[in-house]
């Protein structure tokens, strides 16, 4: 009898511990805007119980060119890092939403976070992804409970989204951000239809640098309501873009934090950036 009681207690404790742990799940969101289903990875903190649980703050974490929704979990170590930071009190329990915005075949699969021909991704993000995910996972719902971050293409996407929708995000953390680019004229009709060419063109058309340079007084005032953090490696070819954006914002009186740390455009750098971005988002939630 004693053995049975011990085994039963062990089973209960094991089940409880398993239930209490954080997890990353892969969800799928059918989109009428895009005409396809979009896979989304979602980090759920320890103790999450669905719609009946507490209402959590949310971080939208965006991947880069060639990437998918799986990158932050598989390569970035998100679950391990966030569990540790929550455990030490450096980050609050939050939901992290990581949507897919591309793939490795960049010439045939459309990458990017902006509206382009046959791929209105920004409309999908704000019209479908955000409201549906926040309702389903009991998170966000207001500027003070919503942050955004990303690397490279996703870093640029997070900045532009925050520029165009400053009423929706409390903070923006951009890692090695692709904020602008030069695009030459397509030489052939085939090149003009190349998905990577279209992605480059969309980055140029949504230049974060131009946005600040052309911002009027009302726009500048709204940008000041977002907390900005630009983080880039000193040997990263995109470093100058972060510096230029920081200086452009400073000239307009928009406060931003800029960190140029030792590193290049790789996952070693973004893994350390993750440890800075999660506490930053936490500090700026309500």
PDB file of C-alpha atoms in Angstrom:
ATOM      1  CA  UNK A   1       0.000   0.000   0.000  1.00  0.00           C
ATOM      2  CA  UNK A   2       2.834   2.364   0.927  1.00  0.00           C
ATOM      3  CA  UNK A   3       4.505   1.671  -2.441  1.00  0.00           C
ATOM      4  CA  UNK A   4       1.237   2.451  -4.294  1.00  0.00           C
ATOM      5  CA  UNK A   5       0.809   5.743  -2.432  1.00  0.00           C
ATOM      6  CA  UNK A   6       4.375   6.788  -3.210  1.00  0.00           C
ATOM      7  CA  UNK A   7       4.022   5.917  -6.887  1.00  0.00           C
ATOM      8  CA  UNK A   8       0.687   7.753  -7.099  1.00  0.00           C
ATOM      9  CA  UNK A   9       2.152  10.844  -5.423  1.00  0.00           C
ATOM     10  CA  UNK A  10       5.125  10.769  -7.800  1.00  0.00           C
ATOM     11  CA  UNK A  11       2.785  10.569 -10.787  1.00  0.00           C
ATOM     12  CA  UNK A  12       0.758  13.546  -9.542  1.00  0.00           C
ATOM     13  CA  UNK A  13       3.894  15.615  -8.913  1.00  0.00           C
ATOM     14  CA  UNK A  14       5.270  14.708 -12.328  1.00  0.00           C
ATOM     15  CA  UNK A  15       2.000  15.671 -14.041  1.00  0.00           C
ATOM     16  CA  UNK A  16       1.793  18.937 -12.086  1.00  0.00           C
ATOM     17  CA  UNK A  17       5.393  19.835 -12.893  1.00  0.00           C
ATOM     18  CA  UNK A  18       4.839  19.092 -16.566  1.00  0.00           C
ATOM     19  CA  UNK A  19       1.700  21.209 -16.633  1.00  0.00           C
ATOM     20  CA  UNK A  20       3.426  24.091 -14.878  1.00  0.00           C
ATOM     21  CA  UNK A  21       6.344  24.374 -17.283  1.00  0.00           C
ATOM     22  CA  UNK A  22       6.565  26.918 -20.059  1.00  0.00           C
ATOM     23  CA  UNK A  23       6.151  25.684 -23.597  1.00  0.00           C
ATOM     24  CA  UNK A  24       6.410  26.729 -27.215  1.00  0.00           C
ATOM     25  CA  UNK A  25       3.602  25.555 -29.453  1.00  0.00           C
ATOM     26  CA  UNK A  26       3.165  25.851 -33.195  1.00  0.00           C
ATOM     27  CA  UNK A  27      -0.221  27.262 -34.162  1.00  0.00           C
ATOM     28  CA  UNK A  28      -1.666  27.857 -37.629  1.00  0.00           C
ATOM     29  CA  UNK A  29      -3.711  30.907 -38.524  1.00  0.00           C
ATOM     30  CA  UNK A  30      -5.833  30.736 -41.697  1.00  0.00           C
ATOM     31  CA  UNK A  31      -5.687  34.135 -43.391  1.00  0.00           C
ATOM     32  CA  UNK A  32      -8.272  35.510 -45.786  1.00  0.00           C
ATOM     33  CA  UNK A  33      -5.956  38.477 -46.438  1.00  0.00           C
ATOM     34  CA  UNK A  34      -3.084  36.300 -47.629  1.00  0.00           C
ATOM     35  CA  UNK A  35      -5.190  33.424 -48.939  1.00  0.00           C
ATOM     36  CA  UNK A  36      -3.177  30.844 -47.018  1.00  0.00           C
ATOM     37  CA  UNK A  37      -2.556  29.504 -43.549  1.00  0.00           C
ATOM     38  CA  UNK A  38       0.322  31.108 -41.654  1.00  0.00           C
ATOM     39  CA  UNK A  39       2.290  29.089 -39.069  1.00  0.00           C
ATOM     40  CA  UNK A  40       2.997  30.875 -35.801  1.00  0.00           C
ATOM     41  CA  UNK A  41       5.153  29.813 -32.870  1.00  0.00           C
ATOM     42  CA  UNK A  42       3.843  30.899 -29.471  1.00  0.00           C
ATOM     43  CA  UNK A  43       5.744  30.889 -26.184  1.00  0.00           C
ATOM     44  CA  UNK A  44       3.426  30.338 -23.216  1.00  0.00           C
ATOM     45  CA  UNK A  45       4.838  31.043 -19.737  1.00  0.00           C
ATOM     46  CA  UNK A  46       4.788  28.638 -16.840  1.00  0.00           C
ATOM     47  CA  UNK A  47       1.298  28.255 -15.395  1.00  0.00           C
ATOM     48  CA  UNK A  48      -0.493  29.448 -18.532  1.00  0.00           C
ATOM     49  CA  UNK A  49      -4.031  28.038 -18.569  1.00  0.00           C
ATOM     50  CA  UNK A  50      -5.582  29.551 -21.656  1.00  0.00           C
ATOM     51  CA  UNK A  51      -8.377  32.091 -21.763  1.00  0.00           C
ATOM     52  CA  UNK A  52      -9.188  31.517 -18.077  1.00  0.00           C
ATOM     53  CA  UNK A  53      -5.640  32.432 -16.994  1.00  0.00           C
ATOM     54  CA  UNK A  54      -4.179  35.812 -16.182  1.00  0.00           C
ATOM     55  CA  UNK A  55      -4.014  38.420 -18.932  1.00  0.00           C
ATOM     56  CA  UNK A  56      -0.378  38.567 -20.044  1.00  0.00           C
ATOM     57  CA  UNK A  57       1.699  41.172 -21.822  1.00  0.00           C
ATOM     58  CA  UNK A  58       2.765  40.117 -25.308  1.00  0.00           C
ATOM     59  CA  UNK A  59       5.967  40.422 -27.313  1.00  0.00           C
ATOM     60  CA  UNK A  60       5.918  40.046 -31.088  1.00  0.00           C
ATOM     61  CA  UNK A  61       9.310  38.592 -32.033  1.00  0.00           C
ATOM     62  CA  UNK A  62      10.143  38.730 -35.746  1.00  0.00           C
ATOM     63  CA  UNK A  63      12.620  36.592 -37.686  1.00  0.00           C
ATOM     64  CA  UNK A  64      14.992  37.653 -40.459  1.00  0.00           C
ATOM     65  CA  UNK A  65      15.417  37.054 -44.179  1.00  0.00           C
ATOM     66  CA  UNK A  66      15.709  33.320 -45.025  1.00  0.00           C
ATOM     67  CA  UNK A  67      14.056  32.555 -41.676  1.00  0.00           C
ATOM     68  CA  UNK A  68      10.742  31.204 -40.392  1.00  0.00           C
ATOM     69  CA  UNK A  69       8.633  31.170 -37.232  1.00  0.00           C
ATOM     70  CA  UNK A  70      10.856  28.347 -35.904  1.00  0.00           C
ATOM     71  CA  UNK A  71      14.100  30.340 -35.733  1.00  0.00           C
ATOM     72  CA  UNK A  72      13.796  31.902 -32.295  1.00  0.00           C
ATOM     73  CA  UNK A  73      12.923  28.564 -30.699  1.00  0.00           C
ATOM     74  CA  UNK A  74      15.366  26.328 -32.566  1.00  0.00           C
ATOM     75  CA  UNK A  75      18.384  28.612 -32.925  1.00  0.00           C
ATOM     76  CA  UNK A  76      17.766  31.543 -30.615  1.00  0.00           C
ATOM     77  CA  UNK A  77      17.028  29.485 -27.510  1.00  0.00           C
ATOM     78  CA  UNK A  78      14.054  31.654 -26.612  1.00  0.00           C
ATOM     79  CA  UNK A  79      12.438  29.259 -24.138  1.00  0.00           C
ATOM     80  CA  UNK A  80      15.609  28.664 -22.144  1.00  0.00           C
ATOM     81  CA  UNK A  81      16.523  32.359 -22.048  1.00  0.00           C
ATOM     82  CA  UNK A  82      13.053  33.638 -21.156  1.00  0.00           C
ATOM     83  CA  UNK A  83      12.498  30.947 -18.519  1.00  0.00           C
ATOM     84  CA  UNK A  84      15.784  31.959 -16.904  1.00  0.00           C
ATOM     85  CA  UNK A  85      15.017  35.693 -17.008  1.00  0.00           C
ATOM     86  CA  UNK A  86      11.533  35.171 -15.571  1.00  0.00           C
ATOM     87  CA  UNK A  87      13.081  33.022 -12.865  1.00  0.00           C
ATOM     88  CA  UNK A  88      15.523  35.774 -11.871  1.00  0.00           C
ATOM     89  CA  UNK A  89      12.858  38.470 -12.082  1.00  0.00           C
ATOM     90  CA  UNK A  90      14.547  40.274 -14.976  1.00  0.00           C
ATOM     91  CA  UNK A  91      11.534  39.589 -17.201  1.00  0.00           C
ATOM     92  CA  UNK A  92       7.870  39.213 -16.386  1.00  0.00           C
ATOM     93  CA  UNK A  93       5.837  36.217 -17.557  1.00  0.00           C
ATOM     94  CA  UNK A  94       4.703  37.066 -21.072  1.00  0.00           C
ATOM     95  CA  UNK A  95       3.348  35.504 -24.231  1.00  0.00           C
ATOM     96  CA  UNK A  96       5.726  35.682 -27.207  1.00  0.00           C
ATOM     97  CA  UNK A  97       4.247  35.463 -30.699  1.00  0.00           C
ATOM     98  CA  UNK A  98       6.596  34.529 -33.546  1.00  0.00           C
ATOM     99  CA  UNK A  99       4.836  34.540 -36.947  1.00  0.00           C
ATOM    100  CA  UNK A 100       6.239  33.209 -40.204  1.00  0.00           C
ATOM    101  CA  UNK A 101       6.995  35.872 -42.815  1.00  0.00           C
ATOM    102  CA  UNK A 102       9.021  33.995 -45.393  1.00  0.00           C
ATOM    103  CA  UNK A 103      11.341  31.047 -45.871  1.00  0.00           C
ATOM    104  CA  UNK A 104      14.769  29.960 -47.051  1.00  0.00           C
ATOM    105  CA  UNK A 105      13.926  30.006 -50.775  1.00  0.00           C
ATOM    106  CA  UNK A 106      13.982  33.791 -50.960  1.00  0.00           C
ATOM    107  CA  UNK A 107      13.759  33.916 -54.752  1.00  0.00           C
ATOM    108  CA  UNK A 108      10.468  31.996 -54.899  1.00  0.00           C
ATOM    109  CA  UNK A 109       8.925  32.495 -51.428  1.00  0.00           C
ATOM    110  CA  UNK A 110       7.951  36.041 -50.488  1.00  0.00           C
ATOM    111  CA  UNK A 111       9.809  37.288 -47.435  1.00  0.00           C
ATOM    112  CA  UNK A 112       8.993  40.484 -45.571  1.00  0.00           C
ATOM    113  CA  UNK A 113       6.604  42.296 -43.252  1.00  0.00           C
ATOM    114  CA  UNK A 114       5.224  44.902 -45.657  1.00  0.00           C
ATOM    115  CA  UNK A 115       2.422  44.905 -48.209  1.00  0.00           C
ATOM    116  CA  UNK A 116       3.688  43.866 -51.640  1.00  0.00           C
ATOM    117  CA  UNK A 117       2.116  42.407 -54.752  1.00  0.00           C
ATOM    118  CA  UNK A 118      -0.007  39.336 -53.842  1.00  0.00           C
ATOM    119  CA  UNK A 119       1.206  39.435 -50.234  1.00  0.00           C
ATOM    120  CA  UNK A 120      -0.414  42.073 -48.002  1.00  0.00           C
ATOM    121  CA  UNK A 121       1.509  40.984 -44.913  1.00  0.00           C
ATOM    122  CA  UNK A 122       1.139  44.181 -42.898  1.00  0.00           C
ATOM    123  CA  UNK A 123      -2.641  44.063 -43.381  1.00  0.00           C
ATOM    124  CA  UNK A 124      -2.586  40.446 -42.208  1.00  0.00           C
ATOM    125  CA  UNK A 125      -0.427  41.267 -39.173  1.00  0.00           C
ATOM    126  CA  UNK A 126      -2.616  44.037 -37.813  1.00  0.00           C
ATOM    127  CA  UNK A 127      -5.998  42.916 -39.136  1.00  0.00           C
ATOM    128  CA  UNK A 128      -5.836  39.192 -38.407  1.00  0.00           C
ATOM    129  CA  UNK A 129      -2.749  38.001 -36.532  1.00  0.00           C
ATOM    130  CA  UNK A 130      -2.747  40.521 -33.721  1.00  0.00           C
ATOM    131  CA  UNK A 131      -6.440  40.473 -32.739  1.00  0.00           C
ATOM    132  CA  UNK A 132      -6.878  36.716 -33.148  1.00  0.00           C
ATOM    133  CA  UNK A 133      -3.706  35.678 -31.334  1.00  0.00           C
ATOM    134  CA  UNK A 134      -4.261  38.093 -28.460  1.00  0.00           C
ATOM    135  CA  UNK A 135      -7.830  36.893 -27.979  1.00  0.00           C
ATOM    136  CA  UNK A 136      -6.825  33.242 -28.142  1.00  0.00           C
ATOM    137  CA  UNK A 137      -3.850  33.489 -25.802  1.00  0.00           C
ATOM    138  CA  UNK A 138      -5.194  36.046 -23.307  1.00  0.00           C
ATOM    139  CA  UNK A 139      -2.496  38.640 -23.926  1.00  0.00           C
ATOM    140  CA  UNK A 140      -1.892  42.179 -25.148  1.00  0.00           C
ATOM    141  CA  UNK A 141      -4.992  44.207 -25.838  1.00  0.00           C
ATOM    142  CA  UNK A 142      -3.385  47.615 -25.317  1.00  0.00           C
ATOM    143  CA  UNK A 143      -0.216  49.589 -26.035  1.00  0.00           C
ATOM    144  CA  UNK A 144       1.020  49.158 -22.479  1.00  0.00           C
ATOM    145  CA  UNK A 145       0.843  45.386 -22.718  1.00  0.00           C
ATOM    146  CA  UNK A 146       2.398  45.040 -26.175  1.00  0.00           C
ATOM    147  CA  UNK A 147       6.019  45.165 -27.394  1.00  0.00           C
ATOM    148  CA  UNK A 148       7.801  44.232 -30.605  1.00  0.00           C
ATOM    149  CA  UNK A 149      11.340  43.136 -31.455  1.00  0.00           C
ATOM    150  CA  UNK A 150      13.172  41.384 -34.250  1.00  0.00           C
ATOM    151  CA  UNK A 151      16.439  40.667 -35.996  1.00  0.00           C
ATOM    152  CA  UNK A 152      17.697  41.916 -39.376  1.00  0.00           C
ATOM    153  CA  UNK A 153      14.633  41.962 -41.672  1.00  0.00           C
ATOM    154  CA  UNK A 154      12.523  41.503 -38.550  1.00  0.00           C
ATOM    155  CA  UNK A 155      14.402  44.298 -36.807  1.00  0.00           C
ATOM    156  CA  UNK A 156      13.530  46.621 -39.660  1.00  0.00           C
ATOM    157  CA  UNK A 157       9.963  45.337 -39.609  1.00  0.00           C
ATOM    158  CA  UNK A 158       9.640  46.014 -35.891  1.00  0.00           C
ATOM    159  CA  UNK A 159      10.896  49.587 -36.319  1.00  0.00           C
ATOM    160  CA  UNK A 160       8.629  50.377 -39.275  1.00  0.00           C
ATOM    161  CA  UNK A 161       5.602  48.800 -37.566  1.00  0.00           C
ATOM    162  CA  UNK A 162       6.260  50.941 -34.489  1.00  0.00           C
ATOM    163  CA  UNK A 163       6.716  54.047 -36.639  1.00  0.00           C
ATOM    164  CA  UNK A 164       3.479  53.457 -38.513  1.00  0.00           C
ATOM    165  CA  UNK A 165       1.508  52.240 -35.476  1.00  0.00           C
ATOM    166  CA  UNK A 166       3.031  53.987 -32.431  1.00  0.00           C
ATOM    167  CA  UNK A 167      -0.289  53.754 -30.621  1.00  0.00           C
ATOM    168  CA  UNK A 168       0.025  49.963 -30.501  1.00  0.00           C
ATOM    169  CA  UNK A 169       3.493  49.290 -29.046  1.00  0.00           C
ATOM    170  CA  UNK A 170       5.061  50.341 -25.764  1.00  0.00           C
ATOM    171  CA  UNK A 171       8.581  49.480 -26.948  1.00  0.00           C
ATOM    172  CA  UNK A 172      10.606  48.398 -29.947  1.00  0.00           C
ATOM    173  CA  UNK A 173      13.934  46.516 -29.773  1.00  0.00           C
ATOM    174  CA  UNK A 174      15.671  46.260 -33.157  1.00  0.00           C
ATOM    175  CA  UNK A 175      18.603  43.860 -33.535  1.00  0.00           C
ATOM    176  CA  UNK A 176      20.972  44.315 -36.495  1.00  0.00           C
ATOM    177  CA  UNK A 177      18.066  46.013 -38.223  1.00  0.00           C
ATOM    178  CA  UNK A 178      17.644  46.156 -42.008  1.00  0.00           C
ATOM    179  CA  UNK A 179      16.253  49.691 -42.088  1.00  0.00           C
ATOM    180  CA  UNK A 180      16.866  50.755 -45.681  1.00  0.00           C
ATOM    181  CA  UNK A 181      18.602  49.528 -48.824  1.00  0.00           C
ATOM    182  CA  UNK A 182      19.566  50.514 -52.330  1.00  0.00           C
ATOM    183  CA  UNK A 183      17.556  49.005 -55.191  1.00  0.00           C
ATOM    184  CA  UNK A 184      18.557  49.257 -58.834  1.00  0.00           C
ATOM    185  CA  UNK A 185      16.155  48.907 -61.732  1.00  0.00           C
ATOM    186  CA  UNK A 186      15.313  45.334 -62.713  1.00  0.00           C
ATOM    187  CA  UNK A 187      17.132  44.315 -65.882  1.00  0.00           C
ATOM    188  CA  UNK A 188      14.578  41.747 -67.057  1.00  0.00           C
ATOM    189  CA  UNK A 189      10.861  41.019 -66.498  1.00  0.00           C
ATOM    190  CA  UNK A 190      11.894  37.819 -64.677  1.00  0.00           C
ATOM    191  CA  UNK A 191      14.137  39.731 -62.296  1.00  0.00           C
ATOM    192  CA  UNK A 192      11.337  42.174 -61.552  1.00  0.00           C
ATOM    193  CA  UNK A 193       9.163  39.240 -60.418  1.00  0.00           C
ATOM    194  CA  UNK A 194      11.944  37.697 -58.329  1.00  0.00           C
ATOM    195  CA  UNK A 195      10.745  37.542 -54.698  1.00  0.00           C
ATOM    196  CA  UNK A 196      14.051  38.756 -53.276  1.00  0.00           C
ATOM    197  CA  UNK A 197      13.968  41.762 -55.594  1.00  0.00           C
ATOM    198  CA  UNK A 198      10.450  42.533 -54.355  1.00  0.00           C
ATOM    199  CA  UNK A 199      11.585  42.191 -50.720  1.00  0.00           C
ATOM    200  CA  UNK A 200      14.466  44.605 -51.298  1.00  0.00           C
ATOM    201  CA  UNK A 201      12.135  47.024 -53.053  1.00  0.00           C
ATOM    202  CA  UNK A 202       9.698  46.927 -50.116  1.00  0.00           C
ATOM    203  CA  UNK A 203      12.479  47.739 -47.634  1.00  0.00           C
ATOM    204  CA  UNK A 204      13.471  50.764 -49.727  1.00  0.00           C
ATOM    205  CA  UNK A 205       9.853  51.925 -50.012  1.00  0.00           C
ATOM    206  CA  UNK A 206       9.374  51.559 -46.240  1.00  0.00           C
ATOM    207  CA  UNK A 207      12.676  53.177 -45.263  1.00  0.00           C
ATOM    208  CA  UNK A 208      12.773  53.773 -41.511  1.00  0.00           C
ATOM    209  CA  UNK A 209      15.359  56.491 -42.103  1.00  0.00           C
ATOM    210  CA  UNK A 210      13.188  58.393 -44.563  1.00  0.00           C
ATOM    211  CA  UNK A 211      10.236  58.112 -42.189  1.00  0.00           C
ATOM    212  CA  UNK A 212      12.061  59.975 -39.431  1.00  0.00           C
ATOM    213  CA  UNK A 213      13.573  62.528 -41.808  1.00  0.00           C
ATOM    214  CA  UNK A 214      10.127  63.419 -43.152  1.00  0.00           C
ATOM    215  CA  UNK A 215       8.212  63.192 -39.859  1.00  0.00           C
ATOM    216  CA  UNK A 216       6.101  66.239 -39.040  1.00  0.00           C
ATOM    217  CA  UNK A 217       5.538  67.577 -35.535  1.00  0.00           C
ATOM    218  CA  UNK A 218       2.501  65.376 -34.831  1.00  0.00           C
ATOM    219  CA  UNK A 219       4.309  62.252 -36.017  1.00  0.00           C
ATOM    220  CA  UNK A 220       7.361  63.074 -33.922  1.00  0.00           C
ATOM    221  CA  UNK A 221       5.124  63.511 -30.892  1.00  0.00           C
ATOM    222  CA  UNK A 222       3.598  60.063 -31.414  1.00  0.00           C
ATOM    223  CA  UNK A 223       7.031  58.441 -31.914  1.00  0.00           C
ATOM    224  CA  UNK A 224       8.082  59.781 -28.527  1.00  0.00           C
ATOM    225  CA  UNK A 225       5.480  57.527 -26.887  1.00  0.00           C
ATOM    226  CA  UNK A 226       7.457  54.423 -27.935  1.00  0.00           C
ATOM    227  CA  UNK A 227      10.624  53.300 -26.138  1.00  0.00           C
ATOM    228  CA  UNK A 228      13.317  52.592 -28.761  1.00  0.00           C
ATOM    229  CA  UNK A 229      16.398  50.374 -28.558  1.00  0.00           C
ATOM    230  CA  UNK A 230      18.790  49.866 -31.496  1.00  0.00           C
ATOM    231  CA  UNK A 231      21.359  47.083 -31.069  1.00  0.00           C
ATOM    232  CA  UNK A 232      23.963  46.179 -33.708  1.00  0.00           C
ATOM    233  CA  UNK A 233      27.401  44.577 -33.943  1.00  0.00           C
ATOM    234  CA  UNK A 234      30.449  46.706 -34.685  1.00  0.00           C
ATOM    235  CA  UNK A 235      31.420  44.429 -37.588  1.00  0.00           C
ATOM    236  CA  UNK A 236      27.896  44.162 -39.000  1.00  0.00           C
ATOM    237  CA  UNK A 237      27.443  45.621 -42.488  1.00  0.00           C
ATOM    238  CA  UNK A 238      24.123  47.103 -41.316  1.00  0.00           C
ATOM    239  CA  UNK A 239      25.623  48.980 -38.365  1.00  0.00           C
ATOM    240  CA  UNK A 240      25.612  52.355 -40.135  1.00  0.00           C
ATOM    241  CA  UNK A 241      21.837  52.153 -40.590  1.00  0.00           C
ATOM    242  CA  UNK A 242      21.222  51.863 -36.840  1.00  0.00           C
ATOM    243  CA  UNK A 243      23.599  54.752 -36.175  1.00  0.00           C
ATOM    244  CA  UNK A 244      21.919  56.912 -38.809  1.00  0.00           C
ATOM    245  CA  UNK A 245      18.452  56.166 -37.425  1.00  0.00           C
ATOM    246  CA  UNK A 246      19.581  56.937 -33.883  1.00  0.00           C
ATOM    247  CA  UNK A 247      21.086  60.261 -34.962  1.00  0.00           C
ATOM    248  CA  UNK A 248      18.028  61.102 -37.053  1.00  0.00           C
ATOM    249  CA  UNK A 249      15.738  60.450 -34.096  1.00  0.00           C
ATOM    250  CA  UNK A 250      18.006  62.415 -31.784  1.00  0.00           C
ATOM    251  CA  UNK A 251      17.855  65.399 -34.157  1.00  0.00           C
ATOM    252  CA  UNK A 252      14.059  65.290 -33.877  1.00  0.00           C
ATOM    253  CA  UNK A 253      14.140  65.007 -30.085  1.00  0.00           C
ATOM    254  CA  UNK A 254      13.051  61.339 -30.063  1.00  0.00           C
ATOM    255  CA  UNK A 255      14.894  59.411 -27.373  1.00  0.00           C
ATOM    256  CA  UNK A 256      16.387  56.062 -28.352  1.00  0.00           C
ATOM    257  CA  UNK A 257      19.018  53.783 -26.864  1.00  0.00           C
ATOM    258  CA  UNK A 258      21.841  52.708 -29.168  1.00  0.00           C
ATOM    259  CA  UNK A 259      24.260  49.880 -28.435  1.00  0.00           C
ATOM    260  CA  UNK A 260      27.110  49.008 -30.772  1.00  0.00           C
ATOM    261  CA  UNK A 261      28.577  45.843 -29.277  1.00  0.00           C
ATOM    262  CA  UNK A 262      31.310  43.477 -30.389  1.00  0.00           C
ATOM    263  CA  UNK A 263      29.868  41.140 -32.980  1.00  0.00           C
ATOM    264  CA  UNK A 264      28.659  40.401 -36.489  1.00  0.00           C
ATOM    265  CA  UNK A 265      25.392  39.509 -38.215  1.00  0.00           C
ATOM    266  CA  UNK A 266      24.875  36.064 -36.681  1.00  0.00           C
ATOM    267  CA  UNK A 267      23.007  34.051 -34.073  1.00  0.00           C
ATOM    268  CA  UNK A 268      25.731  34.390 -31.457  1.00  0.00           C
ATOM    269  CA  UNK A 269      25.011  38.120 -31.463  1.00  0.00           C
ATOM    270  CA  UNK A 270      21.219  37.788 -31.518  1.00  0.00           C
ATOM    271  CA  UNK A 271      21.269  35.278 -28.678  1.00  0.00           C
ATOM    272  CA  UNK A 272      22.949  37.850 -26.451  1.00  0.00           C
ATOM    273  CA  UNK A 273      20.611  40.560 -27.788  1.00  0.00           C
ATOM    274  CA  UNK A 274      17.669  38.421 -26.684  1.00  0.00           C
ATOM    275  CA  UNK A 275      18.935  38.621 -23.109  1.00  0.00           C
ATOM    276  CA  UNK A 276      18.811  42.411 -23.361  1.00  0.00           C
ATOM    277  CA  UNK A 277      15.550  42.760 -25.274  1.00  0.00           C
ATOM    278  CA  UNK A 278      13.330  40.747 -22.927  1.00  0.00           C
ATOM    279  CA  UNK A 279      14.138  42.841 -19.821  1.00  0.00           C
ATOM    280  CA  UNK A 280      13.796  45.973 -21.967  1.00  0.00           C
ATOM    281  CA  UNK A 281      10.282  44.957 -23.014  1.00  0.00           C
ATOM    282  CA  UNK A 282       9.492  44.137 -19.385  1.00  0.00           C
ATOM    283  CA  UNK A 283      10.608  47.558 -18.124  1.00  0.00           C
ATOM    284  CA  UNK A 284       8.317  49.282 -20.579  1.00  0.00           C
ATOM    285  CA  UNK A 285       5.160  47.254 -20.116  1.00  0.00           C
ATOM    286  CA  UNK A 286       2.524  48.915 -17.920  1.00  0.00           C
TER     287      UNK A 286
END
